[in-house]
């Protein structure tokens, strides 16, 4: 082999190697070459779900971005033309909250005092800063995107497209202003939509647990006992609910749900209590004036906890509010935007819902109404943006009605292929149960809702900036972008009466921003291409993204594939589907890959306060991008990943096996005398077939978007390559056999292409080491090759042979015999395909004889697999168990058994084979091996020789000798009997001479 290959160190420095490859990619323009190479070919459309540009990237983000990059790289190998457009989410509370922290602002009032224009400027600065940070981190991860063509969701173009969607919604009469109880974040001062509520974090929180007396009117000495965990709602109580068909008991003047193990003065159905009036605990408050408190029926009263009587405060709970509509109850709103009690609540006014807890408890005690006060820890929803516990508050919000679009969205979801498949069912469940979409937020830096209500009753909805300018009556001269405060100053004329009207102050749900991108970034219904036409408004200067024309949209819509984590089912997947079905009547994506959460290596969530959080930058520096990507790709996406330095070290160790295989080739190829490869040996033909088998398996896994199978197939191949081909061919490599070297190099190059999308840095580096002189300079410019011919029979033979060898090693381990100790005899049963490979088995297991036939040196015990057989056999299981215990069974060829008239498959029984005296036995997959463990003097000497060879080669390595260096060996006199195998020893350790020395205590070597 004439070519000389760059040498490799013993272990790779992932961080240094990756940074060198990044610089080389940039220097050589490899990504640009790849795009040009595929330009104009068949398209594969991927739409990136935008990452929020408000903080550095986390390791959980790196999981998703790895998966996106893996499949974009694979499709590029297949020659597909792609867009590679990265997206940034840029507005809404994600950004606002971080800016508030940075500025030390703690309320909406302080934001307004700071100034909305200045606040918007700080928000834009943060987005600009962290979009650059995330870009650098993504590039460091190995993600290839068109980084000068990012889309930013706060661009005027994106906002206009959302306005068009909202106008279409309004024209369908789906838009309405609702007055209802909604989840509310007192920290952010805004409502939370249903899909955000589900996406938020439920935390285990400690709350009061109160049992409170509500004295009944005209029922002397009787009172209801209600239970609550929210004391702040008691001053706003207007009713008490009971379950009509449940039993309630009166004991010592108190009504509660009746329990079977307790005695009562009287028992009655809940319906009997309905209509009773009672004295509320805080009737003296101004807010309570004129309220008649009464018992109402409610079928959903829980009897699992509490007293079975629920206190109802319609201004503080969604279900309570709905009951107020049914039973015509007054609605008392106890808290303001910041979660503080309002002035109508007297001594409690100005207190937060947490601060008011003890004053309420004290007042109940003073009034003789407190039955019991304790604490309870339960799961409670928190704001997904800032982590504050949520409250419920009755407010006016803008909604999109969902009844008419529900079935079309369900129909659209039937056209989507979900991976893993059960996530499609989750999407169906969400769509069937979704409520109307709350799209308004009482905030500042976000999508300005284009709603202009008029006193005449008409809601004017503006659908574009052009329409805004056409209808504007004032404020256009200062409109620098479509954000507050500038948009607030633009008034328009009412389309119905002509009066001047102003925009509502609310901004939109951020999922509108992300949901429109399949339309705004691809130029839906845009008549002509506009250079830089997407990077408008706040996005100007951050990107050079064009606004394509409609013909472009038709080429790239819908997306062939998208991928985000599972919580996006109710968020981004939902919003883009909602908006696409509304505007186009079909799903915006064909295939979806979804994945679960990232935890630390012990299975706990990562939190900075717990000290177990790992930043993406830290992980990239300490682990390396390839190791991180490998961890992400080997993980079943339907399960949480346990991420940390322990798992990373294990991955690094496994990757080292492949690195060592390449290094082995390089070291021997560089000292080979060269020459033309001769005729291939069977082992060479097997490796050629084995790498083609890898291509088949990996291609199938890539096409199914299932990275765990890609990794598993590659690792199985590397095991075969290293522990079979290289082990079995070492003598040929020492001899510089050109056929063996060329076979190994071909397999390495072929497998590198297969795994390059998963570990792009190592693959690129090793490709540059091994590549043919006439090959592409980058592995990513190599076209994907379809699998070639395979000798399936040979693959099956070697697979079965390796199974026999693995079982033989297991048998040795049970007998505590070293692998280097030769043995006399091995008996193999159930592996007929391995009979052609007796020599390999004999050499690998160091046995003199290999026999194929029945293994009689075992004792066989068979037991029923109860979880499987129990449901199948029922009462007949007892007879089968007795027969198996008595040994009255027949072993079947397929690994099953026949007992008591029943045929039992291999998975319906538990089989234990133990060796008789002097034998070591192992069994698996229908194959049984038995090793004769008896040793004689000849075998013992050979075992010592092999130990000596191992020791001498270790000394060669310690001394730093080259592969071709010859040595002189000096043995202790006690080892002189080993010289009967002198030639063998010399050949194995490259010795020119072996001496004995009566004074040495251990073998010594010296360079010849």
PDB file of N, CA and C in Angstrom, residues 3-14 17-18 20-21 24-25 626 630 652 654-667 714 717-718 721 744-756 758-773 775-780 782:
ATOM      1  N   UNK A   3       0.266   4.445  -0.111  1.00  0.00           N
ATOM      2  CA  UNK A   3      -0.126   5.668   0.588  1.00  0.00           C
ATOM      3  C   UNK A   3       0.345   5.648   2.039  1.00  0.00           C
ATOM      4  N   UNK A   4       0.803   6.776   2.535  1.00  0.00           N
ATOM      5  CA  UNK A   4       1.163   6.929   3.944  1.00  0.00           C
ATOM      6  C   UNK A   4       0.064   7.708   4.647  1.00  0.00           C
ATOM      7  N   UNK A   5      -0.288   7.269   5.851  1.00  0.00           N
ATOM      8  CA  UNK A   5      -1.426   7.847   6.562  1.00  0.00           C
ATOM      9  C   UNK A   5      -0.954   8.612   7.781  1.00  0.00           C
ATOM     10  N   UNK A   6      -1.595   9.760   8.088  1.00  0.00           N
ATOM     11  CA  UNK A   6      -1.240  10.499   9.304  1.00  0.00           C
ATOM     12  C   UNK A   6      -1.441   9.622  10.538  1.00  0.00           C
ATOM     13  N   UNK A   7      -0.500   9.672  11.449  1.00  0.00           N
ATOM     14  CA  UNK A   7      -0.602   8.844  12.654  1.00  0.00           C
ATOM     15  C   UNK A   7      -1.670   9.406  13.588  1.00  0.00           C
ATOM     16  N   UNK A   8      -2.159   8.540  14.456  1.00  0.00           N
ATOM     17  CA  UNK A   8      -3.193   8.921  15.417  1.00  0.00           C
ATOM     18  C   UNK A   8      -2.669   8.730  16.832  1.00  0.00           C
ATOM     19  N   UNK A   9      -3.033   9.635  17.754  1.00  0.00           N
ATOM     20  CA  UNK A   9      -2.651   9.438  19.159  1.00  0.00           C
ATOM     21  C   UNK A   9      -3.437   8.280  19.761  1.00  0.00           C
ATOM     22  N   UNK A  10      -3.051   7.888  20.964  1.00  0.00           N
ATOM     23  CA  UNK A  10      -3.707   6.746  21.608  1.00  0.00           C
ATOM     24  C   UNK A  10      -5.176   7.022  21.876  1.00  0.00           C
ATOM     25  N   UNK A  11      -5.496   8.254  22.241  1.00  0.00           N
ATOM     26  CA  UNK A  11      -6.887   8.631  22.487  1.00  0.00           C
ATOM     27  C   UNK A  11      -7.136   9.991  21.839  1.00  0.00           C
ATOM     28  N   UNK A  12      -8.353  10.220  21.368  1.00  0.00           N
ATOM     29  CA  UNK A  12      -8.641  11.525  20.747  1.00  0.00           C
ATOM     30  C   UNK A  12      -8.880  12.609  21.782  1.00  0.00           C
ATOM     31  N   UNK A  13      -8.443  13.812  21.506  1.00  0.00           N
ATOM     32  CA  UNK A  13      -8.799  14.992  22.279  1.00  0.00           C
ATOM     33  C   UNK A  13     -10.008  15.600  21.575  1.00  0.00           C
ATOM     34  N   UNK A  14     -11.197  15.229  22.033  1.00  0.00           N
ATOM     35  CA  UNK A  14     -12.409  15.600  21.303  1.00  0.00           C
ATOM     36  C   UNK A  14     -12.526  17.100  21.110  1.00  0.00           C
ATOM     37  N   UNK A  17      -9.880  18.421  18.619  1.00  0.00           N
ATOM     38  CA  UNK A  17     -10.162  17.873  17.292  1.00  0.00           C
ATOM     39  C   UNK A  17     -11.357  18.571  16.657  1.00  0.00           C
ATOM     40  N   UNK A  18     -12.404  18.775  17.465  1.00  0.00           N
ATOM     41  CA  UNK A  18     -13.633  19.384  16.938  1.00  0.00           C
ATOM     42  C   UNK A  18     -13.425  20.837  16.551  1.00  0.00           C
ATOM     43  N   UNK A  20     -10.635  22.133  15.542  1.00  0.00           N
ATOM     44  CA  UNK A  20      -9.838  22.136  14.318  1.00  0.00           C
ATOM     45  C   UNK A  20     -10.713  21.833  13.111  1.00  0.00           C
ATOM     46  N   UNK A  21     -11.640  20.879  13.246  1.00  0.00           N
ATOM     47  CA  UNK A  21     -12.537  20.539  12.135  1.00  0.00           C
ATOM     48  C   UNK A  21     -13.463  21.711  11.818  1.00  0.00           C
ATOM     49  N   UNK A  24     -11.569  24.140   9.842  1.00  0.00           N
ATOM     50  CA  UNK A  24     -11.306  23.615   8.490  1.00  0.00           C
ATOM     51  C   UNK A  24     -12.559  23.667   7.627  1.00  0.00           C
ATOM     52  N   UNK A  25     -13.721  23.326   8.204  1.00  0.00           N
ATOM     53  CA  UNK A  25     -14.978  23.439   7.458  1.00  0.00           C
ATOM     54  C   UNK A  25     -15.167  24.871   6.951  1.00  0.00           C
ATOM     55  N   UNK A 626     -19.249  15.244  19.764  1.00  0.00           N
ATOM     56  CA  UNK A 626     -19.564  13.902  19.268  1.00  0.00           C
ATOM     57  C   UNK A 626     -20.069  12.994  20.372  1.00  0.00           C
ATOM     58  N   UNK A 630     -23.714  11.378  20.486  1.00  0.00           N
ATOM     59  CA  UNK A 630     -23.883   9.927  20.610  1.00  0.00           C
ATOM     60  C   UNK A 630     -24.868   9.585  21.720  1.00  0.00           C
ATOM     61  N   UNK A 652     -17.518   7.616  25.575  1.00  0.00           N
ATOM     62  CA  UNK A 652     -16.143   7.854  25.129  1.00  0.00           C
ATOM     63  C   UNK A 652     -15.367   6.545  25.047  1.00  0.00           C
ATOM     64  N   UNK A 654     -16.609   3.563  24.505  1.00  0.00           N
ATOM     65  CA  UNK A 654     -17.082   2.767  23.370  1.00  0.00           C
ATOM     66  C   UNK A 654     -16.593   3.334  22.039  1.00  0.00           C
ATOM     67  N   UNK A 655     -16.582   4.658  21.935  1.00  0.00           N
ATOM     68  CA  UNK A 655     -16.074   5.254  20.697  1.00  0.00           C
ATOM     69  C   UNK A 655     -14.585   4.963  20.518  1.00  0.00           C
ATOM     70  N   UNK A 656     -13.870   4.771  21.629  1.00  0.00           N
ATOM     71  CA  UNK A 656     -12.447   4.498  21.553  1.00  0.00           C
ATOM     72  C   UNK A 656     -12.163   3.176  20.829  1.00  0.00           C
ATOM     73  N   UNK A 657     -13.105   2.225  20.897  1.00  0.00           N
ATOM     74  CA  UNK A 657     -12.917   0.960  20.188  1.00  0.00           C
ATOM     75  C   UNK A 657     -12.803   1.200  18.693  1.00  0.00           C
ATOM     76  N   UNK A 658     -13.653   2.057  18.158  1.00  0.00           N
ATOM     77  CA  UNK A 658     -13.570   2.349  16.721  1.00  0.00           C
ATOM     78  C   UNK A 658     -12.306   3.147  16.409  1.00  0.00           C
ATOM     79  N   UNK A 659     -11.992   4.120  17.249  1.00  0.00           N
ATOM     80  CA  UNK A 659     -10.758   4.895  17.080  1.00  0.00           C
ATOM     81  C   UNK A 659      -9.554   3.955  17.040  1.00  0.00           C
ATOM     82  N   UNK A 660      -9.518   2.993  17.965  1.00  0.00           N
ATOM     83  CA  UNK A 660      -8.395   2.055  18.016  1.00  0.00           C
ATOM     84  C   UNK A 660      -8.330   1.181  16.763  1.00  0.00           C
ATOM     85  N   UNK A 661      -9.500   0.880  16.187  1.00  0.00           N
ATOM     86  CA  UNK A 661      -9.508   0.081  14.961  1.00  0.00           C
ATOM     87  C   UNK A 661      -8.871   0.863  13.818  1.00  0.00           C
ATOM     88  N   UNK A 662      -9.174   2.170  13.734  1.00  0.00           N
ATOM     89  CA  UNK A 662      -8.553   3.001  12.705  1.00  0.00           C
ATOM     90  C   UNK A 662      -7.056   3.143  12.986  1.00  0.00           C
ATOM     91  N   UNK A 663      -6.728   3.377  14.243  1.00  0.00           N
ATOM     92  CA  UNK A 663      -5.306   3.509  14.599  1.00  0.00           C
ATOM     93  C   UNK A 663      -4.554   2.220  14.282  1.00  0.00           C
ATOM     94  N   UNK A 664      -5.170   1.092  14.533  1.00  0.00           N
ATOM     95  CA  UNK A 664      -4.539  -0.204  14.229  1.00  0.00           C
ATOM     96  C   UNK A 664      -4.214  -0.281  12.742  1.00  0.00           C
ATOM     97  N   UNK A 665      -5.198   0.101  11.919  1.00  0.00           N
ATOM     98  CA  UNK A 665      -4.951   0.082  10.474  1.00  0.00           C
ATOM     99  C   UNK A 665      -3.803   1.016  10.105  1.00  0.00           C
ATOM    100  N   UNK A 666      -3.855   2.247  10.611  1.00  0.00           N
ATOM    101  CA  UNK A 666      -2.842   3.237  10.252  1.00  0.00           C
ATOM    102  C   UNK A 666      -1.446   2.751  10.648  1.00  0.00           C
ATOM    103  N   UNK A 667      -1.327   2.233  11.871  1.00  0.00           N
ATOM    104  CA  UNK A 667      -0.015   1.794  12.354  1.00  0.00           C
ATOM    105  C   UNK A 667       0.558   0.681  11.476  1.00  0.00           C
ATOM    106  N   UNK A 714     -24.321   0.272  14.402  1.00  0.00           N
ATOM    107  CA  UNK A 714     -22.917   0.641  14.265  1.00  0.00           C
ATOM    108  C   UNK A 714     -22.072  -0.007  15.358  1.00  0.00           C
ATOM    109  N   UNK A 717     -21.518  -3.566  14.620  1.00  0.00           N
ATOM    110  CA  UNK A 717     -20.525  -3.697  13.554  1.00  0.00           C
ATOM    111  C   UNK A 717     -19.114  -3.502  14.099  1.00  0.00           C
ATOM    112  N   UNK A 718     -18.923  -2.475  14.932  1.00  0.00           N
ATOM    113  CA  UNK A 718     -17.596  -2.205  15.482  1.00  0.00           C
ATOM    114  C   UNK A 718     -17.123  -3.387  16.324  1.00  0.00           C
ATOM    115  N   UNK A 721     -16.029  -5.917  13.868  1.00  0.00           N
ATOM    116  CA  UNK A 721     -14.807  -5.464  13.219  1.00  0.00           C
ATOM    117  C   UNK A 721     -13.598  -5.657  14.131  1.00  0.00           C
ATOM    118  N   UNK A 744      -9.789  -3.958   5.386  1.00  0.00           N
ATOM    119  CA  UNK A 744     -10.063  -3.193   6.608  1.00  0.00           C
ATOM    120  C   UNK A 744     -10.292  -1.725   6.284  1.00  0.00           C
ATOM    121  N   UNK A 745      -9.463  -1.164   5.414  1.00  0.00           N
ATOM    122  CA  UNK A 745      -9.624   0.250   5.077  1.00  0.00           C
ATOM    123  C   UNK A 745     -10.971   0.506   4.412  1.00  0.00           C
ATOM    124  N   UNK A 746     -11.360  -0.352   3.484  1.00  0.00           N
ATOM    125  CA  UNK A 746     -12.649  -0.193   2.802  1.00  0.00           C
ATOM    126  C   UNK A 746     -13.800  -0.223   3.800  1.00  0.00           C
ATOM    127  N   UNK A 747     -13.728  -1.153   4.762  1.00  0.00           N
ATOM    128  CA  UNK A 747     -14.798  -1.265   5.766  1.00  0.00           C
ATOM    129  C   UNK A 747     -14.836  -0.024   6.647  1.00  0.00           C
ATOM    130  N   UNK A 748     -13.664   0.492   7.015  1.00  0.00           N
ATOM    131  CA  UNK A 748     -13.619   1.686   7.857  1.00  0.00           C
ATOM    132  C   UNK A 748     -14.209   2.887   7.128  1.00  0.00           C
ATOM    133  N   UNK A 749     -13.813   3.087   5.878  1.00  0.00           N
ATOM    134  CA  UNK A 749     -14.330   4.218   5.107  1.00  0.00           C
ATOM    135  C   UNK A 749     -15.840   4.113   4.918  1.00  0.00           C
ATOM    136  N   UNK A 750     -16.303   2.921   4.601  1.00  0.00           N
ATOM    137  CA  UNK A 750     -17.741   2.710   4.365  1.00  0.00           C
ATOM    138  C   UNK A 750     -18.537   2.982   5.640  1.00  0.00           C
ATOM    139  N   UNK A 751     -18.037   2.495   6.748  1.00  0.00           N
ATOM    140  CA  UNK A 751     -18.758   2.680   8.012  1.00  0.00           C
ATOM    141  C   UNK A 751     -18.693   4.120   8.488  1.00  0.00           C
ATOM    142  N   UNK A 752     -17.624   4.833   8.158  1.00  0.00           N
ATOM    143  CA  UNK A 752     -17.542   6.241   8.540  1.00  0.00           C
ATOM    144  C   UNK A 752     -18.643   7.056   7.891  1.00  0.00           C
ATOM    145  N   UNK A 753     -18.937   6.790   6.633  1.00  0.00           N
ATOM    146  CA  UNK A 753     -20.019   7.501   5.958  1.00  0.00           C
ATOM    147  C   UNK A 753     -21.345   7.211   6.642  1.00  0.00           C
ATOM    148  N   UNK A 754     -21.537   5.955   7.033  1.00  0.00           N
ATOM    149  CA  UNK A 754     -22.793   5.557   7.684  1.00  0.00           C
ATOM    150  C   UNK A 754     -23.015   6.324   8.981  1.00  0.00           C
ATOM    151  N   UNK A 755     -21.961   6.496   9.766  1.00  0.00           N
ATOM    152  CA  UNK A 755     -22.127   7.090  11.097  1.00  0.00           C
ATOM    153  C   UNK A 755     -21.842   8.579  11.123  1.00  0.00           C
ATOM    154  N   UNK A 756     -21.398   9.160  10.010  1.00  0.00           N
ATOM    155  CA  UNK A 756     -21.019  10.573   9.985  1.00  0.00           C
ATOM    156  C   UNK A 756     -22.133  11.526  10.425  1.00  0.00           C
ATOM    157  N   UNK A 758     -24.183  11.177  12.757  1.00  0.00           N
ATOM    158  CA  UNK A 758     -24.272  11.111  14.216  1.00  0.00           C
ATOM    159  C   UNK A 758     -23.047  11.743  14.854  1.00  0.00           C
ATOM    160  N   UNK A 759     -21.850  11.399  14.391  1.00  0.00           N
ATOM    161  CA  UNK A 759     -20.615  11.952  14.973  1.00  0.00           C
ATOM    162  C   UNK A 759     -19.795  12.627  13.864  1.00  0.00           C
ATOM    163  N   UNK A 760     -20.191  13.801  13.445  1.00  0.00           N
ATOM    164  CA  UNK A 760     -19.585  14.428  12.265  1.00  0.00           C
ATOM    165  C   UNK A 760     -18.114  14.788  12.435  1.00  0.00           C
ATOM    166  N   UNK A 761     -17.693  15.113  13.636  1.00  0.00           N
ATOM    167  CA  UNK A 761     -16.311  15.554  13.818  1.00  0.00           C
ATOM    168  C   UNK A 761     -15.329  14.392  13.715  1.00  0.00           C
ATOM    169  N   UNK A 762     -15.569  13.340  14.484  1.00  0.00           N
ATOM    170  CA  UNK A 762     -14.689  12.172  14.402  1.00  0.00           C
ATOM    171  C   UNK A 762     -14.713  11.584  12.998  1.00  0.00           C
ATOM    172  N   UNK A 763     -15.900  11.531  12.413  1.00  0.00           N
ATOM    173  CA  UNK A 763     -16.014  10.964  11.071  1.00  0.00           C
ATOM    174  C   UNK A 763     -15.196  11.771  10.069  1.00  0.00           C
ATOM    175  N   UNK A 764     -15.305  13.091  10.162  1.00  0.00           N
ATOM    176  CA  UNK A 764     -14.540  13.940   9.241  1.00  0.00           C
ATOM    177  C   UNK A 764     -13.040  13.771   9.459  1.00  0.00           C
ATOM    178  N   UNK A 765     -12.624  13.781  10.715  1.00  0.00           N
ATOM    179  CA  UNK A 765     -11.207  13.657  11.025  1.00  0.00           C
ATOM    180  C   UNK A 765     -10.647  12.339  10.508  1.00  0.00           C
ATOM    181  N   UNK A 766     -11.350  11.240  10.768  1.00  0.00           N
ATOM    182  CA  UNK A 766     -10.848   9.931  10.365  1.00  0.00           C
ATOM    183  C   UNK A 766     -10.947   9.745   8.849  1.00  0.00           C
ATOM    184  N   UNK A 767     -11.944  10.374   8.230  1.00  0.00           N
ATOM    185  CA  UNK A 767     -12.006  10.341   6.772  1.00  0.00           C
ATOM    186  C   UNK A 767     -10.762  11.004   6.171  1.00  0.00           C
ATOM    187  N   UNK A 768     -10.380  12.125   6.725  1.00  0.00           N
ATOM    188  CA  UNK A 768      -9.201  12.830   6.209  1.00  0.00           C
ATOM    189  C   UNK A 768      -7.925  12.011   6.417  1.00  0.00           C
ATOM    190  N   UNK A 769      -7.911  11.170   7.448  1.00  0.00           N
ATOM    191  CA  UNK A 769      -6.767  10.284   7.674  1.00  0.00           C
ATOM    192  C   UNK A 769      -6.743   9.154   6.646  1.00  0.00           C
ATOM    193  N   UNK A 770      -7.916   8.587   6.347  1.00  0.00           N
ATOM    194  CA  UNK A 770      -7.993   7.353   5.560  1.00  0.00           C
ATOM    195  C   UNK A 770      -8.338   7.557   4.087  1.00  0.00           C
ATOM    196  N   UNK A 771      -8.831   8.732   3.724  1.00  0.00           N
ATOM    197  CA  UNK A 771      -9.466   8.886   2.419  1.00  0.00           C
ATOM    198  C   UNK A 771      -8.527   8.533   1.267  1.00  0.00           C
ATOM    199  N   UNK A 772      -9.095   7.971   0.205  1.00  0.00           N
ATOM    200  CA  UNK A 772      -8.294   7.711  -0.996  1.00  0.00           C
ATOM    201  C   UNK A 772      -7.772   9.022  -1.567  1.00  0.00           C
ATOM    202  N   UNK A 773      -6.663   8.955  -2.244  1.00  0.00           N
ATOM    203  CA  UNK A 773      -6.059  10.166  -2.794  1.00  0.00           C
ATOM    204  C   UNK A 773      -6.976  10.863  -3.783  1.00  0.00           C
ATOM    205  N   UNK A 775     -10.321  10.742  -3.514  1.00  0.00           N
ATOM    206  CA  UNK A 775     -11.629  10.893  -2.889  1.00  0.00           C
ATOM    207  C   UNK A 775     -11.935  12.334  -2.539  1.00  0.00           C
ATOM    208  N   UNK A 776     -13.211  12.677  -2.305  1.00  0.00           N
ATOM    209  CA  UNK A 776     -13.586  14.041  -1.896  1.00  0.00           C
ATOM    210  C   UNK A 776     -12.835  14.457  -0.641  1.00  0.00           C
ATOM    211  N   UNK A 777     -12.545  15.745  -0.514  1.00  0.00           N
ATOM    212  CA  UNK A 777     -11.770  16.203   0.633  1.00  0.00           C
ATOM    213  C   UNK A 777     -12.546  16.074   1.933  1.00  0.00           C
ATOM    214  N   UNK A 778     -13.863  16.134   1.874  1.00  0.00           N
ATOM    215  CA  UNK A 778     -14.698  15.997   3.075  1.00  0.00           C
ATOM    216  C   UNK A 778     -15.592  14.788   2.940  1.00  0.00           C
ATOM    217  N   UNK A 779     -15.802  14.115   4.037  1.00  0.00           N
ATOM    218  CA  UNK A 779     -16.699  12.961   4.030  1.00  0.00           C
ATOM    219  C   UNK A 779     -18.107  13.379   3.655  1.00  0.00           C
ATOM    220  N   UNK A 780     -18.469  14.640   3.925  1.00  0.00           N
ATOM    221  CA  UNK A 780     -19.838  15.094   3.672  1.00  0.00           C
ATOM    222  C   UNK A 780     -20.064  15.459   2.206  1.00  0.00           C
ATOM    223  N   UNK A 782     -19.227  13.074   0.048  1.00  0.00           N
ATOM    224  CA  UNK A 782     -19.314  11.724  -0.510  1.00  0.00           C
ATOM    225  C   UNK A 782     -20.782  11.366  -0.702  1.00  0.00           C
TER     226      UNK A 782
END
